[in-house]
């Protein structure tokens, strides 16, 4: 697997991602998505929305604003405690994120360490500023929220949201009043989030502006141990790394969802169901299961709102890291907003004829950029035999679904025929036209940006009205009548084998 810096170079070279405002020197933690990047990112979000909202009867969506009344963030606890530990050099003022600094220097796990313990470690191991070698001041909590002012009034402080989740809680009353949802149900949202990270790093893994795809799943308090959908995933295998396994320095272990629940490793069937659902979402889009695991937070690592948290982790080139957080937030957020706003956010329960505050049994919270990195790392293949990179993205995620080539560019009748083929497909798929260089070069260029199938129009096409379709992953080629090309391409993109869809031809 390539390392993360090589991925950054590749993404820039091919037009997926650039450092933001690079002509002015860029800005750490901010990125711009280029022509291919925006397509891949949109396809990731569309695939997430389809699986989490459109394909389900129990989830609806919203799109809230980035800046809200700042009281939202007081109630949620972010103003008070959304901090990372900061180490500052007493001489040159160099600042670094304490846990990452200690991890890098001492290769020890620092998840959730309190400030006092950080200071003890720094003193015990005589850790010094890496810029000037001086001592650090005592570690401090640094709030990650970006502040701004709203309107021309001084002191009208507001915040760029550090997560999309709170907007879902703040809008809970309006959503439940205007939709026909009955518990259990979920409210989903995809949108930007901002964190003033102390040290953004590892390309798009840790940025200051990113997007989240989040879902708050609400359940009646007396139903937290009853998940009607569990059966679907009981036999599903996950690599599990519980808090106990971490404490006992054991290895993560493969087990079925049923076993993890039976042994009390995963506490609620809802948590188990959503962990498997999210794992299956990644696996269904081409991520190898052996590179995914679920890891339970240690007690000291849990956020202030969480009863139990599991992360879906991916084995990145820089180690196992969180791609998705799945916390059991209980009724913490709704109750906080009830208390701070003075509004009734409870629901009337027909069965018990009483008002209840639902429990958020699980909040699958996924960063779009981290998913982007995972899909790119999984897709990237340096094919030595072909002599080019092959980006094996799942066809649903691929920026371009196909490309149309006239075999040669200097034969007007061939170009005319190829243009007809191109125009017939363009309204249905995101495709492009390429007539420059040899066909071999055009295939290589298409492989490198993940085009699942290329279509070549040749001299035989003028006689028999058929075209050659070539698979990115296998280089296999088949001959297909132009009249059925649209349905053949649709079938191929949805997973059918190319040799089932046309007459095999010798690949060249
Ligand atoms: N609402 C819960 C929440 O925001 P989180 O674990 O802080 O939980 C959820 O964030 C997800 O958002 C992470 O798993 C990650 O995918 C993404 N994320 C968080 N901080 C990020 C950052 N600085 N850069 C890129 N993605 C980030």
PDB file of C-alpha atoms in Angstrom, residues 386-505:
ATOM      1  CA  UNK A 386       0.711  -2.745 -17.523  1.00  0.00           C
ATOM      2  CA  UNK A 387       3.250  -0.099 -16.565  1.00  0.00           C
ATOM      3  CA  UNK A 388       0.660   2.235 -15.096  1.00  0.00           C
ATOM      4  CA  UNK A 389      -1.432   2.839 -11.988  1.00  0.00           C
ATOM      5  CA  UNK A 390      -4.838   1.157 -11.973  1.00  0.00           C
ATOM      6  CA  UNK A 391      -7.315   2.862  -9.666  1.00  0.00           C
ATOM      7  CA  UNK A 392      -9.771   0.074  -8.892  1.00  0.00           C
ATOM      8  CA  UNK A 393     -12.557   2.216  -7.426  1.00  0.00           C
ATOM      9  CA  UNK A 394     -15.956   0.629  -7.063  1.00  0.00           C
ATOM     10  CA  UNK A 395     -17.893   1.691 -10.214  1.00  0.00           C
ATOM     11  CA  UNK A 396     -20.459   3.476  -8.025  1.00  0.00           C
ATOM     12  CA  UNK A 397     -17.709   5.699  -6.677  1.00  0.00           C
ATOM     13  CA  UNK A 398     -15.653   6.146  -9.860  1.00  0.00           C
ATOM     14  CA  UNK A 399     -15.653   9.802 -11.013  1.00  0.00           C
ATOM     15  CA  UNK A 400     -16.102   8.803 -14.677  1.00  0.00           C
ATOM     16  CA  UNK A 401     -18.082   5.698 -15.508  1.00  0.00           C
ATOM     17  CA  UNK A 402     -16.715   5.334 -19.015  1.00  0.00           C
ATOM     18  CA  UNK A 403     -14.755   6.974 -21.844  1.00  0.00           C
ATOM     19  CA  UNK A 404     -15.338   6.779 -25.587  1.00  0.00           C
ATOM     20  CA  UNK A 405     -12.434   6.593 -28.047  1.00  0.00           C
ATOM     21  CA  UNK A 406     -12.364   6.618 -31.846  1.00  0.00           C
ATOM     22  CA  UNK A 407      -9.590   4.136 -32.751  1.00  0.00           C
ATOM     23  CA  UNK A 408      -7.868   6.814 -34.814  1.00  0.00           C
ATOM     24  CA  UNK A 409      -8.550  10.532 -34.783  1.00  0.00           C
ATOM     25  CA  UNK A 410      -7.856  11.331 -38.434  1.00  0.00           C
ATOM     26  CA  UNK A 411     -10.718   9.375 -40.008  1.00  0.00           C
ATOM     27  CA  UNK A 412     -13.802  11.628 -40.011  1.00  0.00           C
ATOM     28  CA  UNK A 413     -16.277   8.746 -40.505  1.00  0.00           C
ATOM     29  CA  UNK A 414     -14.836   6.962 -37.462  1.00  0.00           C
ATOM     30  CA  UNK A 415     -14.901  10.103 -35.326  1.00  0.00           C
ATOM     31  CA  UNK A 416     -18.517  10.748 -36.444  1.00  0.00           C
ATOM     32  CA  UNK A 417     -19.585   7.235 -35.437  1.00  0.00           C
ATOM     33  CA  UNK A 418     -17.758   7.490 -32.087  1.00  0.00           C
ATOM     34  CA  UNK A 419     -19.374  10.876 -31.429  1.00  0.00           C
ATOM     35  CA  UNK A 420     -22.802   9.282 -31.975  1.00  0.00           C
ATOM     36  CA  UNK A 421     -21.956   6.563 -29.440  1.00  0.00           C
ATOM     37  CA  UNK A 422     -20.662   9.193 -27.012  1.00  0.00           C
ATOM     38  CA  UNK A 423     -23.789  11.352 -27.364  1.00  0.00           C
ATOM     39  CA  UNK A 424     -26.080   8.362 -26.809  1.00  0.00           C
ATOM     40  CA  UNK A 425     -24.375   7.569 -23.464  1.00  0.00           C
ATOM     41  CA  UNK A 426     -23.614  11.066 -22.154  1.00  0.00           C
ATOM     42  CA  UNK A 427     -27.137  11.816 -20.820  1.00  0.00           C
ATOM     43  CA  UNK A 428     -27.047   8.594 -18.779  1.00  0.00           C
ATOM     44  CA  UNK A 429     -23.502   8.380 -17.390  1.00  0.00           C
ATOM     45  CA  UNK A 430     -20.695  10.744 -16.471  1.00  0.00           C
ATOM     46  CA  UNK A 431     -18.329   9.896 -19.349  1.00  0.00           C
ATOM     47  CA  UNK A 432     -15.624  11.668 -21.324  1.00  0.00           C
ATOM     48  CA  UNK A 433     -14.260  11.768 -24.847  1.00  0.00           C
ATOM     49  CA  UNK A 434     -10.598  11.062 -25.643  1.00  0.00           C
ATOM     50  CA  UNK A 435      -9.029  10.951 -29.083  1.00  0.00           C
ATOM     51  CA  UNK A 436      -5.455  11.975 -28.298  1.00  0.00           C
ATOM     52  CA  UNK A 437      -2.500   9.599 -28.455  1.00  0.00           C
ATOM     53  CA  UNK A 438      -2.538   5.847 -29.024  1.00  0.00           C
ATOM     54  CA  UNK A 439      -5.436   3.775 -27.723  1.00  0.00           C
ATOM     55  CA  UNK A 440      -2.961   2.129 -25.322  1.00  0.00           C
ATOM     56  CA  UNK A 441      -2.126   5.531 -23.805  1.00  0.00           C
ATOM     57  CA  UNK A 442      -5.805   6.387 -23.568  1.00  0.00           C
ATOM     58  CA  UNK A 443      -6.498   3.107 -21.719  1.00  0.00           C
ATOM     59  CA  UNK A 444      -3.607   3.833 -19.339  1.00  0.00           C
ATOM     60  CA  UNK A 445      -4.873   7.357 -18.630  1.00  0.00           C
ATOM     61  CA  UNK A 446      -8.355   5.976 -17.977  1.00  0.00           C
ATOM     62  CA  UNK A 447      -6.979   3.235 -15.668  1.00  0.00           C
ATOM     63  CA  UNK A 448      -5.157   5.843 -13.608  1.00  0.00           C
ATOM     64  CA  UNK A 449      -8.315   7.808 -12.849  1.00  0.00           C
ATOM     65  CA  UNK A 450     -10.434   4.727 -12.208  1.00  0.00           C
ATOM     66  CA  UNK A 451     -12.657   4.569 -15.313  1.00  0.00           C
ATOM     67  CA  UNK A 452     -14.311   1.128 -14.990  1.00  0.00           C
ATOM     68  CA  UNK A 453     -14.911   0.546 -18.722  1.00  0.00           C
ATOM     69  CA  UNK A 454     -13.650   2.161 -21.936  1.00  0.00           C
ATOM     70  CA  UNK A 455     -15.423   1.994 -25.283  1.00  0.00           C
ATOM     71  CA  UNK A 456     -13.533   1.986 -28.571  1.00  0.00           C
ATOM     72  CA  UNK A 457     -15.110   2.592 -31.958  1.00  0.00           C
ATOM     73  CA  UNK A 458     -13.076   1.023 -34.789  1.00  0.00           C
ATOM     74  CA  UNK A 459     -13.395   0.315 -38.505  1.00  0.00           C
ATOM     75  CA  UNK A 460     -15.532  -2.793 -37.874  1.00  0.00           C
ATOM     76  CA  UNK A 461     -17.976  -0.531 -36.015  1.00  0.00           C
ATOM     77  CA  UNK A 462     -18.742   1.182 -39.328  1.00  0.00           C
ATOM     78  CA  UNK A 463     -19.686  -2.219 -40.796  1.00  0.00           C
ATOM     79  CA  UNK A 464     -21.434  -4.044 -37.950  1.00  0.00           C
ATOM     80  CA  UNK A 465     -22.528  -1.200 -35.644  1.00  0.00           C
ATOM     81  CA  UNK A 466     -20.758  -2.778 -32.656  1.00  0.00           C
ATOM     82  CA  UNK A 467     -18.053  -1.427 -30.332  1.00  0.00           C
ATOM     83  CA  UNK A 468     -15.344  -2.801 -28.059  1.00  0.00           C
ATOM     84  CA  UNK A 469     -15.837  -2.495 -24.300  1.00  0.00           C
ATOM     85  CA  UNK A 470     -12.697  -2.959 -22.199  1.00  0.00           C
ATOM     86  CA  UNK A 471     -12.649  -3.636 -18.452  1.00  0.00           C
ATOM     87  CA  UNK A 472     -10.272  -1.567 -16.305  1.00  0.00           C
ATOM     88  CA  UNK A 473      -9.659  -4.316 -13.765  1.00  0.00           C
ATOM     89  CA  UNK A 474      -9.063  -7.293 -16.077  1.00  0.00           C
ATOM     90  CA  UNK A 475      -8.276  -5.599 -19.443  1.00  0.00           C
ATOM     91  CA  UNK A 476     -10.747  -8.133 -20.853  1.00  0.00           C
ATOM     92  CA  UNK A 477     -12.548  -6.887 -23.995  1.00  0.00           C
ATOM     93  CA  UNK A 478     -15.935  -7.766 -25.470  1.00  0.00           C
ATOM     94  CA  UNK A 479     -17.774  -6.748 -28.603  1.00  0.00           C
ATOM     95  CA  UNK A 480     -21.224  -5.243 -28.004  1.00  0.00           C
ATOM     96  CA  UNK A 481     -23.875  -3.908 -30.461  1.00  0.00           C
ATOM     97  CA  UNK A 482     -24.031  -0.118 -30.140  1.00  0.00           C
ATOM     98  CA  UNK A 483     -27.831  -0.375 -29.903  1.00  0.00           C
ATOM     99  CA  UNK A 484     -27.639  -2.117 -26.477  1.00  0.00           C
ATOM    100  CA  UNK A 485     -24.521  -0.362 -25.173  1.00  0.00           C
ATOM    101  CA  UNK A 486     -26.390   1.714 -22.594  1.00  0.00           C
ATOM    102  CA  UNK A 487     -27.901  -1.309 -20.851  1.00  0.00           C
ATOM    103  CA  UNK A 488     -24.648  -3.297 -21.143  1.00  0.00           C
ATOM    104  CA  UNK A 489     -22.740  -0.482 -19.456  1.00  0.00           C
ATOM    105  CA  UNK A 490     -25.383  -0.146 -16.737  1.00  0.00           C
ATOM    106  CA  UNK A 491     -25.216  -3.902 -16.062  1.00  0.00           C
ATOM    107  CA  UNK A 492     -21.422  -3.896 -15.989  1.00  0.00           C
ATOM    108  CA  UNK A 493     -21.327  -0.934 -13.597  1.00  0.00           C
ATOM    109  CA  UNK A 494     -23.740  -2.690 -11.271  1.00  0.00           C
ATOM    110  CA  UNK A 495     -21.488  -5.743 -11.011  1.00  0.00           C
ATOM    111  CA  UNK A 496     -22.183  -8.108 -13.948  1.00  0.00           C
ATOM    112  CA  UNK A 497     -19.166  -9.809 -15.546  1.00  0.00           C
ATOM    113  CA  UNK A 498     -18.136  -8.346 -18.877  1.00  0.00           C
ATOM    114  CA  UNK A 499     -17.920 -11.788 -20.546  1.00  0.00           C
ATOM    115  CA  UNK A 500     -21.621 -12.318 -19.801  1.00  0.00           C
ATOM    116  CA  UNK A 501     -22.479  -9.116 -21.617  1.00  0.00           C
ATOM    117  CA  UNK A 502     -20.759  -9.411 -24.990  1.00  0.00           C
ATOM    118  CA  UNK A 503     -18.667 -11.524 -27.341  1.00  0.00           C
ATOM    119  CA  UNK A 504     -15.068 -11.923 -26.126  1.00  0.00           C
ATOM    120  CA  UNK A 505     -12.345 -10.425 -28.313  1.00  0.00           C
TER     121      UNK A 505
END
